[in-house]
Short mmCIF file of C-alpha atoms in Angstrom, two decimals:
data_model
loop_
_atom_site.label_atom_id
_atom_site.label_comp_id
_atom_site.label_asym_id
_atom_site.label_seq_id
_atom_site.Cartn_x
_atom_site.Cartn_y
_atom_site.Cartn_z
CA UNK J 1 131.07 98.50 96.02
CA UNK J 2 131.08 98.59 99.94
CA UNK J 3 128.16 100.87 99.77
CA UNK J 4 126.22 98.35 97.76
CA UNK J 5 127.08 95.48 100.18
CA UNK J 6 126.05 97.77 103.07
CA UNK J 7 122.69 98.44 101.20
CA UNK J 8 122.14 94.84 100.62
CA UNK J 9 122.71 94.08 104.29
CA UNK J 10 120.39 96.95 105.34
CA UNK J 11 117.77 95.70 102.85
CA UNK J 12 117.98 92.19 104.22
CA UNK J 13 117.71 93.31 107.76
CA UNK J 14 114.80 95.47 106.98
CA UNK J 15 112.93 92.54 105.29
CA UNK J 16 113.46 90.30 108.11
CA UNK J 17 112.41 92.95 110.70
CA UNK J 18 109.26 93.31 108.63
CA UNK J 19 108.72 89.65 108.67
CA UNK J 20 109.08 89.61 112.38
CA UNK J 21 106.66 92.46 112.85
CA UNK J 22 104.21 90.71 110.59
CA UNK J 23 104.43 87.63 112.63
CA UNK J 24 103.83 89.55 115.92
CA UNK J 25 100.77 91.32 114.46
CA UNK J 26 99.30 88.02 113.25
CA UNK J 27 100.16 86.51 116.72
CA UNK J 28 98.57 89.32 118.46
CA UNK J 29 95.46 89.09 116.35
CA UNK J 30 94.85 85.44 116.52
CA UNK J 31 96.20 84.45 119.80
CA UNK J 32 93.65 83.63 122.57
CA UNK J 33 90.20 82.70 122.44
CA UNK J 34 88.45 84.00 119.39
CA UNK J 35 84.99 85.59 120.00
CA UNK J 36 83.17 85.07 116.71
CA UNK J 37 79.85 85.21 118.45
CA UNK J 38 80.37 88.68 119.79
CA UNK J 39 82.02 90.16 116.74
CA UNK J 40 80.13 88.16 114.05
CA UNK J 41 78.77 91.05 112.46
CA UNK J 42 82.33 92.30 111.97
CA UNK J 43 83.32 89.03 110.28
CA UNK J 44 80.25 89.08 108.04
CA UNK J 45 80.84 92.78 107.07
CA UNK J 46 84.52 92.00 106.07
CA UNK J 47 83.59 88.81 104.13
CA UNK J 48 81.16 91.07 102.30
CA UNK J 49 83.65 93.69 101.63
CA UNK J 50 86.52 91.41 100.78
CA UNK J 51 84.89 88.50 99.17
CA UNK J 52 81.44 89.40 97.75
CA UNK J 53 82.57 92.74 96.31
CA UNK J 54 85.39 91.09 94.46
CA UNK J 55 83.04 88.64 92.77
CA UNK J 56 82.42 90.71 89.66
CA UNK J 57 86.05 90.91 88.70
CA UNK J 58 86.69 87.33 89.48
CA UNK J 59 83.59 86.14 87.32
CA UNK J 60 84.61 88.36 84.29
CA UNK J 61 88.28 87.48 84.44
CA UNK J 62 87.35 83.79 84.95
CA UNK J 63 85.05 83.71 81.91
CA UNK J 64 87.60 85.34 79.63
CA UNK J 65 90.64 83.34 80.74
CA UNK J 66 88.52 80.12 80.15
CA UNK J 67 87.51 81.44 76.69
CA UNK J 68 91.09 82.41 75.72
CA UNK J 69 92.49 79.11 76.95
CA UNK J 70 89.91 77.22 74.80
CA UNK J 71 90.71 79.32 71.72
CA UNK J 72 94.46 78.98 72.15
CA UNK J 73 94.24 75.34 73.04
CA UNK J 74 92.07 74.37 70.25
CA UNK J 75 94.37 75.67 67.42
CA UNK J 76 97.20 73.55 68.84
CA UNK J 77 95.31 70.65 69.65
CA UNK J 78 93.54 70.62 66.10
CA UNK J 79 96.93 70.23 64.45
CA UNK J 80 97.27 66.70 66.19
CA UNK J 81 93.60 66.01 65.59
CA UNK J 82 93.26 65.88 69.50
CA UNK J 83 90.24 68.41 69.70
CA UNK J 84 88.38 66.12 72.15
CA UNK J 85 91.20 66.77 74.74
CA UNK J 86 90.16 70.53 74.86
CA UNK J 87 88.16 69.87 78.15
CA UNK J 88 91.06 68.44 80.12
CA UNK J 89 93.34 71.04 78.92
CA UNK J 90 90.99 73.89 80.11
CA UNK J 91 90.09 72.19 83.35
CA UNK J 92 93.69 71.20 84.27
CA UNK J 93 95.26 74.54 83.46
CA UNK J 94 92.61 76.32 85.52
CA UNK J 95 92.41 73.97 88.57
CA UNK J 96 96.15 73.41 88.92
CA UNK J 97 97.60 76.80 87.90
CA UNK J 98 95.45 79.66 86.63
CA UNK J 99 92.73 79.49 89.06
CA UNK J 100 94.56 79.96 92.36
CA UNK J 101 97.41 82.27 90.76
CA UNK J 102 95.15 84.73 88.72
CA UNK J 103 92.66 84.90 91.55
CA UNK J 104 95.30 85.63 94.00
CA UNK J 105 96.89 88.46 91.64
CA UNK J 106 93.32 89.93 91.29
CA UNK J 107 92.61 89.66 94.95
CA UNK J 108 95.88 91.37 95.74
CA UNK J 109 94.97 94.28 93.43
CA UNK J 110 91.22 94.53 94.25
CA UNK J 111 91.01 93.51 98.05
CA UNK J 112 94.46 93.75 99.25
CA UNK J 113 95.18 97.22 98.22
CA UNK J 114 91.89 98.24 99.77
CA UNK J 115 92.80 96.64 103.16
CA UNK J 116 96.19 98.25 103.27
CA UNK J 117 94.73 101.77 102.34
CA UNK J 118 92.00 101.37 104.93
CA UNK J 119 94.16 100.33 107.82
CA UNK J 120 96.71 102.74 106.93
CA UNK J 121 94.22 105.46 106.92
CA UNK J 122 92.90 104.23 110.28
CA UNK J 123 96.30 104.57 111.69
CA UNK J 124 97.06 108.01 110.14
CA UNK J 125 93.82 109.27 111.58
CA UNK J 126 94.57 107.91 115.02
CA UNK J 127 91.51 105.57 114.96
CA UNK J 128 93.70 102.67 115.92
CA UNK J 129 95.39 104.65 118.70
CA UNK J 130 92.09 105.67 120.00
CA UNK J 131 90.87 102.21 119.98
CA UNK J 132 93.74 101.17 122.07
CA UNK J 133 93.25 103.91 124.50
CA UNK J 134 89.58 102.73 124.89
CA UNK J 135 91.04 99.43 125.95
CA UNK J 136 89.95 97.80 122.74
CA UNK J 137 92.75 95.83 121.05
CA UNK J 138 92.90 96.83 117.40
CA UNK J 139 94.53 93.68 116.39
CA UNK J 140 91.59 91.72 117.58
CA UNK J 141 89.03 94.17 116.55
CA UNK J 142 90.49 95.36 113.18
CA UNK J 143 93.10 92.88 111.84
CA UNK J 144 91.59 89.48 112.87
CA UNK J 145 88.11 89.79 111.17
CA UNK J 146 89.97 91.10 107.96
CA UNK J 147 92.44 88.20 108.12
CA UNK J 148 89.77 85.65 108.43
CA UNK J 149 87.59 87.20 105.78
CA UNK J 150 90.47 87.05 103.30
CA UNK J 151 91.50 83.43 104.22
CA UNK J 152 87.89 82.37 103.76
CA UNK J 153 86.90 84.29 100.67
CA UNK J 154 89.91 83.75 98.53
CA UNK J 155 89.76 80.01 98.08
CA UNK J 156 86.18 80.33 97.41
CA UNK J 157 86.68 83.02 94.89
CA UNK J 158 89.33 80.67 93.23
CA UNK J 159 86.85 77.95 92.98
CA UNK J 160 84.14 80.12 91.45
CA UNK J 161 87.00 81.35 88.94
CA UNK J 162 87.64 77.73 87.99
CA UNK J 163 84.00 76.86 87.32
CA UNK J 164 83.34 80.07 85.28
CA UNK J 165 86.49 79.44 83.34
CA UNK J 166 85.41 75.98 82.50
CA UNK J 167 82.05 77.38 81.23
CA UNK J 168 83.83 79.95 79.26
CA UNK J 169 86.05 77.13 77.72
CA UNK J 170 82.80 75.26 76.81
CA UNK J 171 81.29 78.44 75.28
CA UNK J 172 84.29 78.97 73.00
CA UNK J 173 85.21 75.30 72.36
CA UNK J 174 81.78 73.73 72.03
CA UNK J 175 79.37 76.37 71.08
CA UNK J 176 81.65 78.21 68.72
CA UNK J 177 84.39 75.91 67.45
CA UNK J 178 82.37 72.90 67.43
CA UNK J 179 83.98 70.36 69.88
CA UNK J 180 81.67 67.70 70.87
CA UNK J 181 79.85 68.62 73.99
CA UNK J 182 79.86 65.04 75.40
CA UNK J 183 83.49 64.69 74.61
CA UNK J 184 84.24 68.11 76.35
CA UNK J 185 82.86 66.92 79.45
CA UNK J 186 83.74 63.21 79.56
CA UNK J 187 87.36 63.73 78.74
CA UNK J 188 87.47 66.23 81.62
CA UNK J 189 86.00 63.66 83.81
CA UNK J 190 88.29 60.90 82.86
CA UNK J 191 91.52 63.13 83.08
CA UNK J 192 90.89 65.35 86.20
CA UNK J 193 91.79 63.61 89.45
CA UNK J 194 90.05 64.97 92.48
CA UNK J 195 93.03 64.53 95.02
CA UNK J 196 95.63 65.49 92.65
CA UNK J 197 94.21 68.37 90.64
CA UNK J 198 91.27 69.78 92.73
CA UNK J 199 92.38 69.46 96.17
CA UNK J 200 95.97 70.58 95.25
CA UNK J 201 94.45 73.71 93.63
CA UNK J 202 92.60 74.38 96.71
CA UNK J 203 95.50 73.97 98.92
CA UNK J 204 97.43 76.48 96.57
CA UNK J 205 94.62 78.92 96.94
CA UNK J 206 94.46 78.64 100.82
CA UNK J 207 98.21 79.36 100.90
CA UNK J 208 98.10 82.33 98.46
CA UNK J 209 95.11 83.66 100.51
CA UNK J 210 97.16 83.59 103.68
CA UNK J 211 100.11 85.28 101.99
CA UNK J 212 98.13 88.10 100.29
CA UNK J 213 96.11 88.90 103.29
CA UNK J 214 98.94 88.89 105.76
CA UNK J 215 101.00 91.10 103.39
CA UNK J 216 98.09 93.55 102.84
CA UNK J 217 97.23 93.75 106.60
CA UNK J 218 100.94 94.13 107.62
CA UNK J 219 101.62 96.78 104.99
CA UNK J 220 98.67 98.64 106.31
CA UNK J 221 99.39 98.36 109.85
CA UNK J 222 103.07 99.21 109.49
CA UNK J 223 102.45 102.06 107.04
CA UNK J 224 104.05 105.42 107.65
CA UNK J 225 101.02 107.47 108.68
CA UNK J 226 101.16 110.13 105.94
CA UNK J 227 99.56 110.33 102.55
CA UNK J 228 102.77 109.42 100.96
CA UNK J 229 103.26 106.56 103.25
CA UNK J 230 99.95 105.15 102.54
CA UNK J 231 100.41 105.42 98.85
CA UNK J 232 103.71 103.61 99.11
CA UNK J 233 102.29 100.87 101.46
CA UNK J 234 99.41 100.21 99.00
CA UNK J 235 101.82 100.02 96.02
CA UNK J 236 104.09 97.67 98.06
CA UNK J 237 101.19 95.46 99.02
CA UNK J 238 100.13 94.73 95.25
CA UNK J 239 103.85 94.50 94.25
CA UNK J 240 104.99 92.11 97.10
CA UNK J 241 101.87 90.03 97.31
CA UNK J 242 101.99 89.50 93.56
CA UNK J 243 105.72 88.46 93.60
CA UNK J 244 105.35 86.34 96.66
CA UNK J 245 102.29 84.40 95.03
CA UNK J 246 104.37 83.78 91.92
CA UNK J 247 107.36 82.59 93.93
CA UNK J 248 105.29 80.34 96.25
CA UNK J 249 103.44 79.07 93.19
CA UNK J 250 106.73 77.70 91.85
CA UNK J 251 107.66 75.93 94.96
CA UNK J 252 104.20 74.44 95.55
CA UNK J 253 103.97 73.30 91.96
CA UNK J 254 107.40 71.73 92.21
CA UNK J 255 106.35 69.97 95.50
CA UNK J 256 102.84 69.00 94.22
CA UNK J 257 103.33 68.06 90.47
CA UNK J 258 107.18 68.01 90.03
CA UNK J 259 108.17 64.46 91.52
CA UNK I 1 94.84 98.49 146.84
CA UNK I 2 93.48 101.34 148.91
CA UNK I 3 94.42 104.55 147.74
CA UNK I 4 94.45 107.93 149.41
CA UNK I 5 92.36 110.49 147.64
CA UNK I 6 94.81 113.19 148.55
CA UNK I 7 97.63 111.58 146.52
CA UNK I 8 97.99 112.59 142.80
CA UNK I 9 96.06 110.61 140.32
CA UNK I 10 98.91 110.55 138.09
CA UNK I 11 102.45 110.85 139.29
CA UNK I 12 105.46 111.03 137.01
CA UNK I 13 108.78 110.63 138.65
CA UNK I 14 112.11 111.16 136.97
CA UNK I 15 110.90 110.31 133.56
CA UNK I 16 113.45 109.98 130.81
CA UNK I 17 112.35 109.08 127.36
CA UNK I 18 114.48 108.86 124.09
CA UNK I 19 113.56 108.48 120.51
CA UNK I 20 116.52 107.04 118.73
CA UNK I 21 119.24 109.23 119.84
CA UNK I 22 117.06 112.15 120.53
CA UNK I 23 116.24 112.81 124.08
CA UNK I 24 112.54 114.00 124.44
CA UNK I 25 112.42 114.14 128.34
CA UNK I 26 115.27 114.03 130.71
CA UNK I 27 114.56 113.32 134.32
CA UNK I 28 111.16 115.12 134.39
CA UNK I 29 108.69 114.88 137.20
CA UNK I 30 105.03 116.06 137.37
CA UNK I 31 101.96 115.48 139.52
CA UNK I 32 98.40 115.60 138.50
CA UNK I 33 95.93 116.01 141.33
CA UNK I 34 92.57 114.52 141.53
CA UNK I 35 89.67 116.60 140.41
CA UNK I 36 91.69 119.33 139.04
CA UNK I 37 92.43 120.51 135.52
CA UNK I 38 96.17 120.48 134.94
CA UNK I 39 97.63 121.80 131.73
CA UNK I 40 101.01 121.15 129.99
CA UNK I 41 102.17 124.03 127.92
CA UNK I 42 105.35 124.24 125.64
CA UNK I 43 106.30 125.09 122.14
CA UNK I 44 105.18 122.67 119.42
CA UNK I 45 107.52 119.73 118.70
CA UNK I 46 108.54 118.95 122.22
CA UNK I 47 106.65 115.84 122.53
CA UNK I 48 103.68 116.89 124.52
CA UNK I 49 101.43 114.28 122.87
CA UNK I 50 104.21 111.84 123.56
CA UNK I 51 103.78 112.42 127.25
CA UNK I 52 100.03 111.55 126.89
CA UNK I 53 100.93 108.43 125.18
CA UNK I 54 103.40 107.55 127.95
CA UNK I 55 100.59 107.96 130.53
CA UNK I 56 98.38 105.79 128.41
CA UNK I 57 101.01 103.05 128.24
CA UNK I 58 101.28 103.27 124.33
CA UNK I 59 105.00 103.99 124.75
CA UNK I 60 107.47 102.93 127.28
CA UNK I 61 109.85 105.27 129.06
CA UNK I 62 113.63 104.56 129.12
CA UNK I 63 113.63 105.17 132.92
CA UNK I 64 111.50 106.64 135.61
CA UNK I 65 107.87 105.92 136.96
CA UNK I 66 104.45 106.70 135.77
CA UNK I 67 102.20 106.00 138.46
CA UNK I 68 98.52 105.84 137.84
CA UNK I 69 96.44 105.21 141.08
CA UNK I 70 99.69 103.98 142.50
CA UNK I 71 100.39 101.39 139.77
CA UNK I 72 103.43 101.84 137.52
CA UNK I 73 102.04 101.90 134.12
CA UNK I 74 105.20 100.82 132.16
CA UNK I 75 105.51 97.63 134.33
CA UNK I 76 101.93 96.51 134.14
CA UNK I 77 101.19 93.33 132.22
CA UNK I 78 98.96 93.59 129.08
CA UNK I 79 95.79 92.66 130.86
CA UNK I 80 96.46 95.02 133.81
CA UNK I 81 97.23 97.87 131.32
CA UNK I 82 94.03 97.20 129.57
CA UNK I 83 92.20 97.25 132.86
CA UNK I 84 93.83 100.62 133.66
CA UNK I 85 93.01 102.10 130.34
CA UNK I 86 89.33 101.55 130.98
CA UNK I 87 89.66 104.24 133.76
CA UNK I 88 91.41 106.74 131.56
CA UNK I 89 90.32 108.16 128.18
CA UNK I 90 92.01 110.51 125.66
CA UNK I 91 90.75 113.01 123.37
CA UNK I 92 92.84 113.00 120.11
CA UNK I 93 93.69 116.10 118.29
CA UNK I 94 91.80 114.89 115.14
CA UNK I 95 88.94 113.48 117.25
CA UNK I 96 89.77 110.02 115.73
CA UNK I 97 86.10 109.27 115.25
CA UNK I 98 85.47 105.85 113.52
CA UNK I 99 84.55 107.07 110.25
CA UNK I 100 82.36 104.11 109.11
CA UNK I 101 80.06 104.58 112.23
CA UNK I 102 77.48 107.24 112.93
CA UNK I 103 77.96 109.61 115.81
CA UNK I 104 75.60 107.49 118.00
CA UNK I 105 77.46 104.38 117.33
CA UNK I 106 80.86 106.04 117.97
CA UNK I 107 79.62 107.04 121.43
CA UNK I 108 78.11 103.73 122.03
CA UNK I 109 81.31 101.99 120.86
CA UNK I 110 83.19 101.65 124.22
CA UNK I 111 79.90 100.93 126.09
CA UNK I 112 79.17 97.92 123.87
CA UNK I 113 82.68 96.82 123.88
CA UNK I 114 83.22 96.64 127.63
CA UNK I 115 79.62 96.10 128.93
CA UNK I 116 76.83 93.78 128.34
CA UNK I 117 74.07 96.28 128.83
CA UNK I 118 70.81 96.03 126.95
CA UNK I 119 70.42 98.23 123.93
CA UNK I 120 67.81 100.40 125.74
CA UNK I 121 70.14 101.34 128.45
CA UNK I 122 72.88 102.16 125.94
CA UNK I 123 70.70 104.36 124.13
CA UNK I 124 69.88 106.35 127.38
CA UNK I 125 73.59 106.60 128.11
CA UNK I 126 74.70 107.64 124.77
CA UNK I 127 71.83 110.37 124.67
CA UNK I 128 72.94 111.64 128.07
CA UNK I 129 76.63 111.97 126.96
CA UNK I 130 75.62 113.60 123.49
CA UNK I 131 73.25 116.08 125.54
CA UNK I 132 76.27 116.96 127.72
CA UNK I 133 78.33 118.02 124.74
CA UNK I 134 75.18 119.56 122.93
CA UNK I 135 75.14 117.15 120.08
CA UNK I 136 72.07 114.95 120.83
CA UNK I 137 70.39 116.28 117.47
CA UNK I 138 73.54 115.04 115.54
CA UNK I 139 73.39 111.54 116.64
CA UNK I 140 72.49 110.15 113.08
CA UNK I 141 75.12 112.05 111.29
CA UNK I 142 78.41 110.44 110.06
CA UNK I 143 81.72 111.77 111.16
CA UNK I 144 82.32 113.22 107.67
CA UNK I 145 79.36 115.38 107.86
CA UNK I 146 80.41 117.09 111.18
CA UNK I 147 82.45 120.29 111.28
CA UNK I 148 85.77 120.13 113.07
CA UNK I 149 84.41 121.45 116.37
CA UNK I 150 81.52 119.11 116.32
CA UNK I 151 83.71 116.23 115.52
CA UNK I 152 85.75 117.11 118.61
CA UNK I 153 82.80 117.48 120.73
CA UNK I 154 81.50 113.97 119.49
CA UNK I 155 84.81 112.55 120.41
CA UNK I 156 84.58 114.06 123.76
CA UNK I 157 81.08 112.45 124.31
CA UNK I 158 82.85 109.02 123.30
CA UNK I 159 85.63 109.72 125.70
CA UNK I 160 83.27 110.10 128.71
CA UNK I 161 81.11 107.39 127.69
CA UNK I 162 82.21 104.96 130.35
CA UNK I 163 82.81 107.75 133.06
CA UNK I 164 86.65 107.66 133.21
CA UNK I 165 88.63 108.96 136.15
CA UNK I 166 91.20 110.63 133.93
CA UNK I 167 90.75 112.32 130.67
CA UNK I 168 93.59 113.60 128.52
CA UNK I 169 93.08 116.32 126.02
CA UNK I 170 95.54 116.51 123.15
CA UNK I 171 95.67 119.97 121.79
CA UNK I 172 91.90 120.49 122.23
CA UNK I 173 91.89 124.15 120.99
CA UNK I 174 94.18 123.72 117.85
CA UNK I 175 92.50 124.65 114.67
CA UNK I 176 89.18 125.87 116.11
CA UNK I 177 87.07 128.90 115.44
CA UNK I 178 86.64 131.23 118.26
CA UNK I 179 83.06 129.96 119.10
CA UNK I 180 83.84 126.24 119.10
CA UNK I 181 86.96 127.26 121.09
CA UNK I 182 84.80 128.79 123.69
CA UNK I 183 82.40 125.88 123.70
CA UNK I 184 85.30 123.35 124.28
CA UNK I 185 86.82 125.55 127.02
CA UNK I 186 83.53 125.53 128.83
CA UNK I 187 83.00 121.89 128.33
CA UNK I 188 86.43 120.96 129.71
CA UNK I 189 85.87 122.83 132.89
CA UNK I 190 82.19 121.87 133.41
CA UNK I 191 82.71 118.21 132.63
CA UNK I 192 85.63 118.16 134.87
CA UNK I 193 83.53 119.58 137.76
CA UNK I 194 80.30 117.88 137.10
CA UNK I 195 81.60 114.37 136.69
CA UNK I 196 84.44 114.65 139.31
CA UNK I 197 87.17 113.93 136.42
CA UNK I 198 90.76 114.64 136.65
CA UNK I 199 91.80 116.44 133.37
CA UNK I 200 95.20 116.77 131.65
CA UNK I 201 95.18 119.31 128.84
CA UNK I 202 98.04 119.48 126.60
CA UNK I 203 98.15 122.88 124.58
CA UNK I 204 100.06 125.74 123.41
CA UNK I 205 97.17 128.22 123.36
CA UNK I 206 98.11 130.30 126.32
CA UNK I 207 95.11 132.45 126.92
CA UNK I 208 92.72 129.45 126.89
CA UNK I 209 94.80 127.23 129.12
CA UNK I 210 95.34 130.07 131.68
CA UNK I 211 91.59 130.71 131.81
CA UNK I 212 90.60 127.19 132.84
CA UNK I 213 93.62 125.34 134.30
CA UNK I 214 94.04 124.96 138.29
CA UNK I 215 97.87 124.11 137.66
CA UNK I 216 100.16 124.51 134.74
CA UNK I 217 103.43 122.93 133.74
CA UNK I 218 105.44 124.68 131.06
CA UNK I 219 107.80 122.26 129.35
CA UNK I 220 110.67 123.16 126.99
CA UNK I 221 114.04 121.82 126.27
CA UNK I 222 113.35 118.42 127.71
CA UNK I 223 112.27 119.37 131.08
CA UNK I 224 109.75 121.41 133.16
CA UNK I 225 110.92 125.03 133.08
CA UNK I 226 108.22 126.30 135.34
CA UNK I 227 105.07 125.22 137.12
CA UNK I 228 102.34 126.74 139.37
CA UNK I 229 98.88 128.16 139.34
CA UNK I 230 98.25 130.57 136.51
CA UNK I 231 98.63 133.46 138.79
CA UNK I 232 101.98 132.13 139.92
CA UNK I 233 103.23 131.63 136.61
CA UNK I 234 102.43 135.20 135.32
CA UNK I 235 104.84 136.31 138.15
CA UNK I 236 107.50 133.47 137.20
CA UNK I 237 111.13 135.03 136.92
CA UNK I 238 112.32 132.77 134.11
CA UNK I 239 112.64 134.52 130.91
CA UNK I 240 111.85 131.35 129.00
CA UNK I 241 108.44 131.15 130.63
CA UNK I 242 107.85 134.72 130.04
CA UNK I 243 108.59 134.54 126.47
CA UNK I 244 106.33 131.64 126.04
CA UNK I 245 103.33 133.16 127.96
CA UNK I 246 103.65 136.49 126.07
CA UNK I 247 104.28 134.97 122.56
CA UNK I 248 107.44 137.09 122.01
CA UNK I 249 109.04 136.07 118.75
CA UNK I 250 112.60 136.37 119.97
CA UNK I 251 114.14 135.81 123.33
CA UNK I 252 115.84 132.69 125.03
CA UNK I 253 114.12 130.79 122.13
CA UNK I 254 115.55 132.29 119.24
CA UNK I 255 113.68 133.41 116.17
CA UNK I 256 116.39 131.91 113.86
CA UNK I 257 117.11 128.41 113.38
CA UNK I 258 120.73 127.51 113.95
CA UNK I 259 122.68 128.56 110.95
CA UNK I 260 126.02 129.93 109.87
CA UNK I 261 126.62 133.65 109.94
CA UNK I 262 124.09 135.40 107.65
CA UNK I 263 126.78 137.51 105.86
CA UNK I 264 129.21 134.94 105.26
CA UNK I 265 126.53 132.64 103.77
CA UNK I 266 125.17 135.40 101.40
CA UNK I 267 128.88 135.97 100.32
CA UNK I 268 129.28 132.25 99.67
CA UNK I 269 126.35 132.35 97.12
CA UNK I 270 127.92 135.17 95.02
CA UNK I 271 131.22 133.45 94.93
#
């Protein structure tokens, strides 16, 4: 019993220390005058690696999630004769919830784990240390471009996910199940509010982008520089980031749509 | 600050460093003279690399001074530390080349980061450094395509790219075949003399170190157990120094890790 309480305390302290180190890392990376002009090629490269290379998985998942939503929604709506509400159902589920959340989960698995492994390996092979000894700050040079790349790319990916999902819903609902095409779009237009639904969804995805990217970078930067340590850090990135996204999603949903 | 050339470039005074409860260095002092190759030898696991990181300001000592050109490294502000680091450079054991860049870009990296020279001049500088280590022909290769010895030479070219005053070698001979070992031994000496560098070599390869060092410190048990020119060290009266220099398996440093009595332990098993 005493041991378990001790363990709980130790875990809490460890988590808090980790949060502290993550904050320090972020502070070190972002504090001071950014030099995007001198390092623009680094930023471009990271946006390509983190964002563009994640496009395929986002497109495919978005399409299928939209299709499934339409299929599932149609069977329920048809019972009440409300098939024409399929458009808003697909659009609202995606914009408010599934777009930001699923994108963040996929992003954590696809880009987050890669960031952690890359930085962990740079640490293990002393590349970060040698950079420091060359009087180049690895926080500025390695962490900052990756941070901005993540925060910029993920909300854009979420928007693409939404758009493809709505098209997927159209594909199943209209082209296959025979919902009226005009109804699909006009009901969506009438029921989706820009401020309430689109903007809130974007805000969510920005918050998730921040969370996932910071966790991935911190786990890599803090990794024990051995092969075991890096594999652990990569797993932790996916697990912690996914849980954090789901937790924050609940909080944000309660604040945005709960009242 | 004007600084006398006769004073040591790096002066470590009464350094104490702990890692957790373990004392790594206890009240240790060393001097590294300008223009000389000074070696630090000692058994593995006594924190020789740690010493280089202390000089580079990546770790902070618990007490004591580490003077570089008269400035105490642990007390410098971040900005001053980064300025000081531009004058020193370190060759890591693994080479630590940036894996996503070619050899050329690796060597150009510190020049591009710290100067605004036109690309044509950078090219000339990089080719000169690569020529000095004999890798001009390998400039377009990626680090993964280099052998261990070549990677270390490429890293050496990168380390001298900005003409530092001090260069620190972390186990430069470890894991090298005899030929590349010979190449690196020659390079350390010739670069030191040609570029007017001050070199610190951390190693446990006795023969190589004794052949190039001007001055040697032998470190064991948290302190300096002997120092002098290679000649003086060979005459050193300490049995610990002699055991290390001659590579004897048993002596003041016991062959056996601390354990219970052998016979008792065997009897326990059969009980």
